[in-house]
């Protein structure tokens, strides 16, 4: 799930590029583990900074137009370039496994239940 340019531009300017982990919720649905990439995606030579959320869950349907709420809990690694798509995919899988380990810690699990994820009706 990619955030719009407007949302990316509203992120704190001093946030480091790299890979983060935390919790994500689509609309008023369940809260799931996520990995977040903030940066330029050097392999693809992007000219605009992007913020891309990988929710660690398989959804039945797409969720275009829904509100995506995230809480960033921790930092995994800095952004880097990769020599191939295969190397990038391997790093993403390692990032996902690290996020799962971190988010299973009691101090991180409790944040999954935060009221932040409950949108007001309407």
mmCIF file of N, CA, C and O in Angstrom, residues 24-26 29-35 53-61 63 96 100 112:
data_model
loop_
_atom_site.group_PDB
_atom_site.id
_atom_site.type_symbol
_atom_site.label_atom_id
_atom_site.label_comp_id
_atom_site.label_asym_id
_atom_site.label_seq_id
_atom_site.Cartn_x
_atom_site.Cartn_y
_atom_site.Cartn_z
ATOM 1 N N UNK A 24 -0.538 -1.856 11.201
ATOM 2 C CA UNK A 24 -1.336 -1.197 10.167
ATOM 3 C C UNK A 24 -2.772 -1.690 10.238
ATOM 4 O O UNK A 24 -3.035 -2.844 10.581
ATOM 5 N N UNK A 25 -3.679 -0.796 9.873
ATOM 6 C CA UNK A 25 -5.103 -1.116 9.862
ATOM 7 C C UNK A 25 -5.735 -0.449 8.647
ATOM 8 O O UNK A 25 -5.499 0.731 8.381
ATOM 9 N N UNK A 26 -6.534 -1.201 7.914
ATOM 10 C CA UNK A 26 -7.265 -0.669 6.767
ATOM 11 C C UNK A 26 -8.696 -0.403 7.217
ATOM 12 O O UNK A 26 -9.384 -1.322 7.674
ATOM 13 N N UNK A 29 -10.878 -2.218 9.999
ATOM 14 C CA UNK A 29 -10.610 -3.660 10.017
ATOM 15 C C UNK A 29 -9.647 -4.051 11.120
ATOM 16 O O UNK A 29 -9.342 -3.276 12.033
ATOM 17 N N UNK A 30 -9.168 -5.270 11.006
ATOM 18 C CA UNK A 30 -8.214 -5.800 11.976
ATOM 19 C C UNK A 30 -6.863 -5.110 11.831
ATOM 20 O O UNK A 30 -6.509 -4.606 10.759
ATOM 21 N N UNK A 31 -6.100 -5.127 12.902
ATOM 22 C CA UNK A 31 -4.755 -4.552 12.919
ATOM 23 C C UNK A 31 -3.764 -5.673 12.621
ATOM 24 O O UNK A 31 -3.845 -6.760 13.179
ATOM 25 N N UNK A 32 -2.839 -5.397 11.682
ATOM 26 C CA UNK A 32 -1.873 -6.399 11.239
ATOM 27 C C UNK A 32 -0.447 -5.862 11.347
ATOM 28 O O UNK A 32 -0.219 -4.654 11.312
ATOM 29 N N UNK A 33 0.485 -6.782 11.425
ATOM 30 C CA UNK A 33 1.904 -6.421 11.385
ATOM 31 C C UNK A 33 2.221 -5.823 10.018
ATOM 32 O O UNK A 33 1.597 -6.169 9.015
ATOM 33 N N UNK A 34 3.201 -4.923 9.998
ATOM 34 C CA UNK A 34 3.593 -4.325 8.720
ATOM 35 C C UNK A 34 5.071 -3.969 8.734
ATOM 36 O O UNK A 34 5.702 -3.821 9.769
ATOM 37 N N UNK A 35 5.595 -3.851 7.516
ATOM 38 C CA UNK A 35 6.934 -3.339 7.253
ATOM 39 C C UNK A 35 6.742 -2.112 6.369
ATOM 40 O O UNK A 35 5.899 -2.112 5.465
ATOM 41 N N UNK A 53 3.897 0.679 2.353
ATOM 42 C CA UNK A 53 3.551 -0.197 3.471
ATOM 43 C C UNK A 53 3.301 -1.597 2.950
ATOM 44 O O UNK A 53 2.505 -1.794 2.036
ATOM 45 N N UNK A 54 3.987 -2.571 3.524
ATOM 46 C CA UNK A 54 3.721 -3.981 3.233
ATOM 47 C C UNK A 54 3.023 -4.553 4.459
ATOM 48 O O UNK A 54 3.644 -4.738 5.510
ATOM 49 N N UNK A 55 1.717 -4.777 4.341
ATOM 50 C CA UNK A 55 0.951 -5.343 5.446
ATOM 51 C C UNK A 55 1.140 -6.856 5.407
ATOM 52 O O UNK A 55 0.963 -7.489 4.365
ATOM 53 N N UNK A 56 1.515 -7.422 6.525
ATOM 54 C CA UNK A 56 1.813 -8.854 6.599
ATOM 55 C C UNK A 56 0.496 -9.601 6.837
ATOM 56 O O UNK A 56 0.172 -10.028 7.943
ATOM 57 N N UNK A 57 -0.283 -9.659 5.776
ATOM 58 C CA UNK A 57 -1.607 -10.278 5.797
ATOM 59 C C UNK A 57 -2.067 -10.412 4.352
ATOM 60 O O UNK A 57 -1.718 -9.590 3.512
ATOM 61 N N UNK A 58 -2.848 -11.426 4.062
ATOM 62 C CA UNK A 58 -3.425 -11.582 2.726
ATOM 63 C C UNK A 58 -4.880 -11.141 2.781
ATOM 64 O O UNK A 58 -5.676 -11.702 3.538
ATOM 65 N N UNK A 59 -5.202 -10.130 2.010
ATOM 66 C CA UNK A 59 -6.569 -9.614 1.938
ATOM 67 C C UNK A 59 -7.320 -10.291 0.798
ATOM 68 O O UNK A 59 -6.736 -10.580 -0.256
ATOM 69 N N UNK A 60 -8.629 -10.505 0.996
ATOM 70 C CA UNK A 60 -9.457 -11.114 -0.053
ATOM 71 C C UNK A 60 -9.657 -10.165 -1.227
ATOM 72 O O UNK A 60 -9.705 -10.589 -2.373
ATOM 73 N N UNK A 61 -9.799 -8.886 -0.932
ATOM 74 C CA UNK A 61 -10.080 -7.881 -1.962
ATOM 75 C C UNK A 61 -9.083 -6.742 -1.845
ATOM 76 O O UNK A 61 -8.425 -6.581 -0.813
ATOM 77 N N UNK A 63 -8.079 -2.723 -1.467
ATOM 78 C CA UNK A 63 -8.642 -1.731 -0.550
ATOM 79 C C UNK A 63 -8.330 -0.310 -1.007
ATOM 80 O O UNK A 63 -8.137 0.593 -0.202
ATOM 81 N N UNK A 96 10.743 -8.742 6.741
ATOM 82 C CA UNK A 96 9.448 -9.229 7.224
ATOM 83 C C UNK A 96 9.644 -10.138 8.431
ATOM 84 O O UNK A 96 8.931 -10.010 9.441
ATOM 85 N N UNK A 100 8.264 -9.454 12.242
ATOM 86 C CA UNK A 100 7.433 -10.424 12.977
ATOM 87 C C UNK A 100 8.025 -10.699 14.360
ATOM 88 O O UNK A 100 7.294 -10.720 15.356
ATOM 89 N N UNK A 112 -0.912 -2.908 19.452
ATOM 90 C CA UNK A 112 -1.878 -3.378 18.455
ATOM 91 C C UNK A 112 -3.303 -3.015 18.865
ATOM 92 O O UNK A 112 -4.167 -2.820 18.027
#
